[in-house]
Coordinates of C-alpha atoms in Angstrom, one line a residue:
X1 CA 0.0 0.0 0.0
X2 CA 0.7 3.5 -0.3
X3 CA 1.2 5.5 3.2
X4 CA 2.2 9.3 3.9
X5 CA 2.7 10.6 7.3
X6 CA 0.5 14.0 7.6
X7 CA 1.4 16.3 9.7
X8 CA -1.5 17.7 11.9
X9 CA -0.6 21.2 11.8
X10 CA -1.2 21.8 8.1
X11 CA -2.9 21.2 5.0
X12 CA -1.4 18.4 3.5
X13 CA -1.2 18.0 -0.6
X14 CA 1.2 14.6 -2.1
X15 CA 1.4 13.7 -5.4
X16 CA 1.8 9.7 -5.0
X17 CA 2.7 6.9 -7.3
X18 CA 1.3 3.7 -7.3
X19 CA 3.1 0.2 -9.3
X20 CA -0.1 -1.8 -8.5
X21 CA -3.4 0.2 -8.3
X22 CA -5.6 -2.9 -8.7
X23 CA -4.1 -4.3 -5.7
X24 CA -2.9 -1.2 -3.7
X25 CA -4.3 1.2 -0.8
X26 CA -3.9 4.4 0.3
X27 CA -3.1 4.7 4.1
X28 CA -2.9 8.0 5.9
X29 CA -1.1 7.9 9.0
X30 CA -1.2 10.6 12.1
X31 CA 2.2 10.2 13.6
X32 CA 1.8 12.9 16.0
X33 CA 0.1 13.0 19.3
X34 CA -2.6 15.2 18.8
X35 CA -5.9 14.6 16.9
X36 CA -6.6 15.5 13.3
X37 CA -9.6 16.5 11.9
X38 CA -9.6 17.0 8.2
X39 CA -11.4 16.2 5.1
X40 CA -9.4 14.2 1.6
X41 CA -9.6 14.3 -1.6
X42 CA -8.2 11.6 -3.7
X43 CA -7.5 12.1 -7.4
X44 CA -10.4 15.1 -7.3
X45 CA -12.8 13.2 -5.6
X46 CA -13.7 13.7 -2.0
X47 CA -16.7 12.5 0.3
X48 CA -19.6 14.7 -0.7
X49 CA -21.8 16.4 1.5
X50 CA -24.5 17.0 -0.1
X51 CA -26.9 16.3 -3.2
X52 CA -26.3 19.6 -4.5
X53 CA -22.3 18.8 -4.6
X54 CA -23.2 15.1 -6.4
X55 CA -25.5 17.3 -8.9
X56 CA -22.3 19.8 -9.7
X57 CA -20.3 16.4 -10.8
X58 CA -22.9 14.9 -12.7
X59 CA -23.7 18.4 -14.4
X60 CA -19.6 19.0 -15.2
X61 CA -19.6 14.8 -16.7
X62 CA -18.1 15.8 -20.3
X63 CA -20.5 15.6 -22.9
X64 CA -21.5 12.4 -24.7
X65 CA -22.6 14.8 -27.6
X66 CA -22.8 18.3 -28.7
X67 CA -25.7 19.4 -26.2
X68 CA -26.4 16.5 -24.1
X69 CA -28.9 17.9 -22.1
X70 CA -28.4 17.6 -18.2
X71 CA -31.0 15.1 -17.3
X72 CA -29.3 12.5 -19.3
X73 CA -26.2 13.3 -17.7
X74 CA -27.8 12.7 -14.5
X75 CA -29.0 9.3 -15.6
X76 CA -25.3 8.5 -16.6
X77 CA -23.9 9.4 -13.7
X78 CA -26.0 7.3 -11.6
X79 CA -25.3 4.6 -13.4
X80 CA -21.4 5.2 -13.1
X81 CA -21.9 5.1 -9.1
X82 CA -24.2 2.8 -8.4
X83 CA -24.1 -0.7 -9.2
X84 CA -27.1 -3.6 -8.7
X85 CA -26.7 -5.4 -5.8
X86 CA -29.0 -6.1 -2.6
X87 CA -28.5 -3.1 -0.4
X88 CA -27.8 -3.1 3.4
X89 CA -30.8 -1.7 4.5
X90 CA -34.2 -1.3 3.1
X91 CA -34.7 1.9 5.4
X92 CA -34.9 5.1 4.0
X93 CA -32.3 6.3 4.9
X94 CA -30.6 4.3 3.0
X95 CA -31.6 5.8 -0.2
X96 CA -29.8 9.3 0.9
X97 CA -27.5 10.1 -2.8
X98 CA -24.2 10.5 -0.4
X99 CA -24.3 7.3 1.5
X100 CA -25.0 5.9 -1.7
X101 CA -22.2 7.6 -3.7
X102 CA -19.7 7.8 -0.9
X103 CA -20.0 4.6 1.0
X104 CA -21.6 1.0 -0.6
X105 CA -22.1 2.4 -3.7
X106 CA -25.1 -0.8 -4.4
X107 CA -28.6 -1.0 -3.9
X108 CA -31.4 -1.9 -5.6
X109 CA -33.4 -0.1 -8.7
X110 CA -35.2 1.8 -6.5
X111 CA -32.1 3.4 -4.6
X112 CA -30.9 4.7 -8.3
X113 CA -34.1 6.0 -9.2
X114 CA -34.6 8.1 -6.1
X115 CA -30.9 9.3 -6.4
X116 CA -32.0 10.5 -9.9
X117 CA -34.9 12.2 -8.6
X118 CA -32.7 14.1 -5.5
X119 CA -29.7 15.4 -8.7
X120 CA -32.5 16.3 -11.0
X121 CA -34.1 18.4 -8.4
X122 CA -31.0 20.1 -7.3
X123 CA -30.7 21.3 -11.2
X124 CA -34.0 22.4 -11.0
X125 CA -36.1 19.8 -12.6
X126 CA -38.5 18.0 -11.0
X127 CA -38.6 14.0 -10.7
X128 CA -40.4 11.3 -9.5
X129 CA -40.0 7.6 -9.0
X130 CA -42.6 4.7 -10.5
X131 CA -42.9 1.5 -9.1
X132 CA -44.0 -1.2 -11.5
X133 CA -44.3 -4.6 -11.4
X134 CA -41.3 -5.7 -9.3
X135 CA -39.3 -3.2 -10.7
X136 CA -38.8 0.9 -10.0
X137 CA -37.5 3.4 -12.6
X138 CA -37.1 7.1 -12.3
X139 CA -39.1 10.1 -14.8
X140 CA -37.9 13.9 -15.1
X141 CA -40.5 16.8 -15.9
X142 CA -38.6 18.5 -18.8
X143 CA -40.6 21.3 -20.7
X144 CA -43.7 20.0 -20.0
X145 CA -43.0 16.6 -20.8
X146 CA -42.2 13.4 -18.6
X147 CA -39.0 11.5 -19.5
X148 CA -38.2 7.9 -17.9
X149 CA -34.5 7.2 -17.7
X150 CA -33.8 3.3 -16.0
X151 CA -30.0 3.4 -14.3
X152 CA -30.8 0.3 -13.2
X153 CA -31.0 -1.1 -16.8
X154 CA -28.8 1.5 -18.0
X155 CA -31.7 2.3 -20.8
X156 CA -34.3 4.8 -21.5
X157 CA -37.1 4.6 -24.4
X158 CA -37.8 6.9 -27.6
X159 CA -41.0 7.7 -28.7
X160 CA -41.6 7.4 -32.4
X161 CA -40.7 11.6 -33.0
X162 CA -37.3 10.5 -30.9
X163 CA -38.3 11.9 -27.8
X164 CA -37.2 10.2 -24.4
X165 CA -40.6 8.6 -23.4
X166 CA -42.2 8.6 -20.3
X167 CA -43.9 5.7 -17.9
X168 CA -47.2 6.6 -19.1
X169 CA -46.1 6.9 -22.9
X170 CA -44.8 3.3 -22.8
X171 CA -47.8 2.2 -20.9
X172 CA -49.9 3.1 -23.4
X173 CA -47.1 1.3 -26.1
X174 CA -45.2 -1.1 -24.4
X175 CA -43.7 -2.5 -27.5
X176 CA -41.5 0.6 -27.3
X177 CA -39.7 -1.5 -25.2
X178 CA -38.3 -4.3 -27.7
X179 CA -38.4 -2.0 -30.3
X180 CA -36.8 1.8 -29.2
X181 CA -34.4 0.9 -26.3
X182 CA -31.3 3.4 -26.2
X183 CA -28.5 1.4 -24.1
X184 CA -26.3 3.3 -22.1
X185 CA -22.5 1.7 -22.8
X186 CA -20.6 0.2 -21.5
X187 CA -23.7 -2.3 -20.6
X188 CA -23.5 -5.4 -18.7
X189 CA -25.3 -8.2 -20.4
X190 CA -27.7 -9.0 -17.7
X191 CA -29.1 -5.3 -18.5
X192 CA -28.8 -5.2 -22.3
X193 CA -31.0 -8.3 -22.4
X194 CA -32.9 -7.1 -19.5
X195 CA -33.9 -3.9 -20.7
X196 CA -35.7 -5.3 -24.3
X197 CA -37.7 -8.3 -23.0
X198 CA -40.9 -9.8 -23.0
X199 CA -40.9 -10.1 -19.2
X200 CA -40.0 -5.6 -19.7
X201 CA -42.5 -5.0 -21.5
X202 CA -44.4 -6.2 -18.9
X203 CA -43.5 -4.2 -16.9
X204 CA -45.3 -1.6 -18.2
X205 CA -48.3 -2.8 -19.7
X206 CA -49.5 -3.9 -16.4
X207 CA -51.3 -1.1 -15.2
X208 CA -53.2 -1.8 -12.9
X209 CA -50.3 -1.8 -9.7
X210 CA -47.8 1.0 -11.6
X211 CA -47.8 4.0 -9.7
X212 CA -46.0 7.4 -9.6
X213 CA -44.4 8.3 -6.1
X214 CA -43.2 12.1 -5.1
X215 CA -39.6 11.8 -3.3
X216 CA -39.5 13.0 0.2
X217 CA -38.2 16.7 0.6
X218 CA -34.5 16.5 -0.1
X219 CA -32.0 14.6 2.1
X220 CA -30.2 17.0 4.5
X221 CA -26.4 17.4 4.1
X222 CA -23.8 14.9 5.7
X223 CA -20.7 17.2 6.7
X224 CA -18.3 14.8 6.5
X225 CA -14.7 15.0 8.0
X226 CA -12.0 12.4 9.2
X227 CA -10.5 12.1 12.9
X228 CA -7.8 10.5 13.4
X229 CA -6.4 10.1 16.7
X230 CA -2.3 10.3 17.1
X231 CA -0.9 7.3 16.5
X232 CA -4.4 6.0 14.1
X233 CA -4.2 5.4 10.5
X234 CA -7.0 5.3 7.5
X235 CA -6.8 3.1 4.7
X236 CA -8.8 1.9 1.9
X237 CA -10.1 1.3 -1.2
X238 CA -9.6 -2.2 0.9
X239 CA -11.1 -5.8 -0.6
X240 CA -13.6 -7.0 1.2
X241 CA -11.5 -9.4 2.4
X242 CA -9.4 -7.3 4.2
X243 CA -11.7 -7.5 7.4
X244 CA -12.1 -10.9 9.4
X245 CA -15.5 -10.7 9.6
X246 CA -17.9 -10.4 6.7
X247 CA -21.1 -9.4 8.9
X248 CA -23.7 -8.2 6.0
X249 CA -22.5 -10.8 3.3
X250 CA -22.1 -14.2 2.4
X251 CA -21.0 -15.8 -0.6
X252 CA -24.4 -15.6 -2.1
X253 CA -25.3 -12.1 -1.8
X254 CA -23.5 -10.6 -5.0
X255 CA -22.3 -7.4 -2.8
X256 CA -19.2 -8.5 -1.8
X257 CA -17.9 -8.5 -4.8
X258 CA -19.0 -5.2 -5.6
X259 CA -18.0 -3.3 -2.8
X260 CA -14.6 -2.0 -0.7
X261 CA -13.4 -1.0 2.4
X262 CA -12.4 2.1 4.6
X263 CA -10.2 0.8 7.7
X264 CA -10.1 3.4 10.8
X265 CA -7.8 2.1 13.3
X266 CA -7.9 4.0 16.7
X267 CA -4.9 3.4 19.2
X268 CA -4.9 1.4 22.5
X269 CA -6.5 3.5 25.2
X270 CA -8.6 6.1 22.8
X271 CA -12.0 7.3 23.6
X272 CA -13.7 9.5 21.6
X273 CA -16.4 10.1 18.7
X274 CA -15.8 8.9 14.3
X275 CA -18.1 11.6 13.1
X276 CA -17.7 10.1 9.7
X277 CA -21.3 9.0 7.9
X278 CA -19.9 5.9 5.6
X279 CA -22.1 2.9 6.8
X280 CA -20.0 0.7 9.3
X281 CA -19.3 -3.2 7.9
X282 CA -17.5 -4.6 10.9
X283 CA -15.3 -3.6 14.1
X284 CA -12.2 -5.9 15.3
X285 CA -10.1 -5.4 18.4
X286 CA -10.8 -5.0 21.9
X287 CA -13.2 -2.6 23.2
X288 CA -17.0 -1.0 22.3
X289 CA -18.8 1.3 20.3
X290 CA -21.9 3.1 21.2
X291 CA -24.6 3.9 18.8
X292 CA -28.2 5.0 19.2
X293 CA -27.8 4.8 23.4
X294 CA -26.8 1.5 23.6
X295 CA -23.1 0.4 24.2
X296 CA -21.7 -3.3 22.4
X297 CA -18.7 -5.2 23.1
X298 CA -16.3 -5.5 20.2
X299 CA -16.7 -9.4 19.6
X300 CA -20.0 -9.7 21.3
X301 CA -23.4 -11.4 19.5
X302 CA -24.9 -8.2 19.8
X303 CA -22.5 -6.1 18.0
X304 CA -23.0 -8.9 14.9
X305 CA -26.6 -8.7 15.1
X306 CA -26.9 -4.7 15.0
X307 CA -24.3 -5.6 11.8
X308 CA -26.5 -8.0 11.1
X309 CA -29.6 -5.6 11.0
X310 CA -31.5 -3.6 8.1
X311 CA -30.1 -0.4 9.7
X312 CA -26.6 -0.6 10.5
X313 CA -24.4 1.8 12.0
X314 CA -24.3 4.9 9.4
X315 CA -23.1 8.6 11.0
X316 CA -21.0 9.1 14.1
X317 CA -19.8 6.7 16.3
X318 CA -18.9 6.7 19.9
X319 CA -15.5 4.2 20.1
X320 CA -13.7 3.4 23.2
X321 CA -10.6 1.2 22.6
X322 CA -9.0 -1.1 24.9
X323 CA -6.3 -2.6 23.4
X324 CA -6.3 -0.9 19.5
X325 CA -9.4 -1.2 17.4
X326 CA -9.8 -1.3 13.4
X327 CA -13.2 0.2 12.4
X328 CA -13.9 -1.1 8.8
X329 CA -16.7 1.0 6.9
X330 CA -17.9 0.4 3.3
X331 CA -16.9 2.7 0.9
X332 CA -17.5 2.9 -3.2
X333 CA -14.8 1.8 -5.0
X334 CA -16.4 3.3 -7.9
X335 CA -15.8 6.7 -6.6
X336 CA -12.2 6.0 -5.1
X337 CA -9.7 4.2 -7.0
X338 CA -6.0 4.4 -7.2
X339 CA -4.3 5.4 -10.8
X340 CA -0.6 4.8 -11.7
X341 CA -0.4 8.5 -9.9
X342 CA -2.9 9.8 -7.6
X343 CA -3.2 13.5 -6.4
X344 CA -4.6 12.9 -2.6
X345 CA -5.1 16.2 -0.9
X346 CA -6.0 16.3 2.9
X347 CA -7.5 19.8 4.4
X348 CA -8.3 20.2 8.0
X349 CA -7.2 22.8 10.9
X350 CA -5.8 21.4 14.1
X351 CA -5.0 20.8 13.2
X352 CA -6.2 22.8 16.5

């Protein structure tokens, strides 16, 4: 792996090589004795805050063509972060566009089309998710017209004047569906056959269940800054295999495969509060965390069944270690990935 020592009483910029960024890591050590507080940046990508700050990417993605209007470029860049894979929680919470971006980067078709709706909103269009028959897309309201764009699938529909069609357009034609698909590449095959089926068609000619939902007001920010105690270290993008423990997956569930790792470690003897909002995966060592009120052993059968649980850990967490403890969170290794050289840039104060 990669590792820099930052010193706490700066801003911090490296430029870092890496021989083997398939198989590397970044690790950021604190070799002093006071705590750092600061927020990174690796190759121009940092933890974001906020939907707005996810809508800026997607709205600066370079153009597929001359023109490419935004809402397609929102429907791209969902698809770029977000793969399909059973989520860790069916809460809603789960569905806010920066946990999903930032930390698993999976989740179901409804958890892409409601962070379509949240990015199209902050760029001033509004959106709203359908749910179908086993299956939920997302549709945009752009002048005066309702387009349906599937990041699940990776596909939208045209209408016979070329228009991007909407749920109720294909409703009333479902053969749109086999006949007027427009494939976002690269496409897996599981969603280029997918997306022009029978079984798809379906979807949408059953109309007796398909309904249009309104998104809840948008997700408040998650301010999001490291601390890292002296004598702690953070490192990932980290296979899953790089914890002991696998608490939310087993070989069946395809997540695993689809996700990485951010590794806190905390020093022996270190109290104090992880104010990051990534969703936690798995905590070894000796000691205990708090969330929520309650207080569970490192180790203990509680700990693994709040793991375990459709709502995890997700935002800050009260740590108190005994002897050392390595805090491993998911993060989206489609977001943060090493190059052959990596710009990594760490802000913070006190750095007090």
């Amino acid at each position: 792996w990669l590792s820099r020592t930052v010193d706490a009483a700066r801003d911090a910029a490296f430029a870092v090589p890496c021989p083997d960024p398939r198989g590397g890591c970044l690790e950021v050590s604190n070799a002093g004795p006071a705590t750092a507080r600061f927020t990174l940046r690796l190759n121009g990508r940092g933890f974001a805050q906020s939907a707005e700050e996810l809508a800026e990417e997607a709205a600066a993605l370079p153009a597929d063509y001359p023109g490419e209007p935004l809402q397609r470029k929102v429907w791209r860049y969902t698809r770029s972060q977000v793969v399909l894979s059973r989520p860790v929680s069916r809460r809603p919470w789960y569905n806010h566009p920066c946990l999903l971006a930032n930390s698993t980067g999976f989740g179901w078709c409804d958890d892409m089309a409601s962070m379509n709706c949240f990015l199209w909103q902050q760029l001033g269009y509004p959106g709203r998710c359908w749910y179908l028959t086993g299956h939920v897309v997302s549709e945009v309201l752009v002048a005066g017209r309702w387009e349906m764009y599937d990041s699940d699938m990776g596909v939208c529909y045209l209408r016979p004047d070329g228009r991007v069609a909407g749920v109720e357009a294909l409703m009333a034609n479902p053969g749109l569906v086999r006949s007027s698909a427009l494939l976002l590449r690269p496409q897996s095959l599981r969603s280029a056959r997918s997306a022009q089926t029978e079984a798809t068609e379906a979807i949408y000619a059953s109309r007796g269940d398909n309904k249009p939902v309104q998104l809840p007001q948008q997700p408040a920010p998650l301010p999001f800054r490291f601390v890292l105690p002296g004598g702690g270290r953070i490192r990932f993008p980290l296979p899953p295999g790089a914890a002991a423990t696998r608490e939310h997956y087993g070989d069946e569930a395809g997540g695993a495969a689809e996700c990485a790792l951010l590794e806190v470690r905390v020093p022996r003897g270190w109290s104090g509060t992880l104010p990051m909002p990534l969703i936690l995966h798995s905590v070894e060592g000796r000691g205990e965390i708090a969330w929520e009120g309650a207080t569970y052993p490192v180790g203990s059968s509680q700990l693994s069944a709040l793991l375990r649980s459709w709502s995890p850990p997700h935002g800050a967490l009260e740590v108190r270690s005994l002897d050392g403890l390595r805090c491993f969170y998911y993060v989206n290794p489609r977001r943060f990935r090493l190059e052959a050289e990596n710009d990594v840039v760490l802000r913070g104060a006190g750095l007090e």
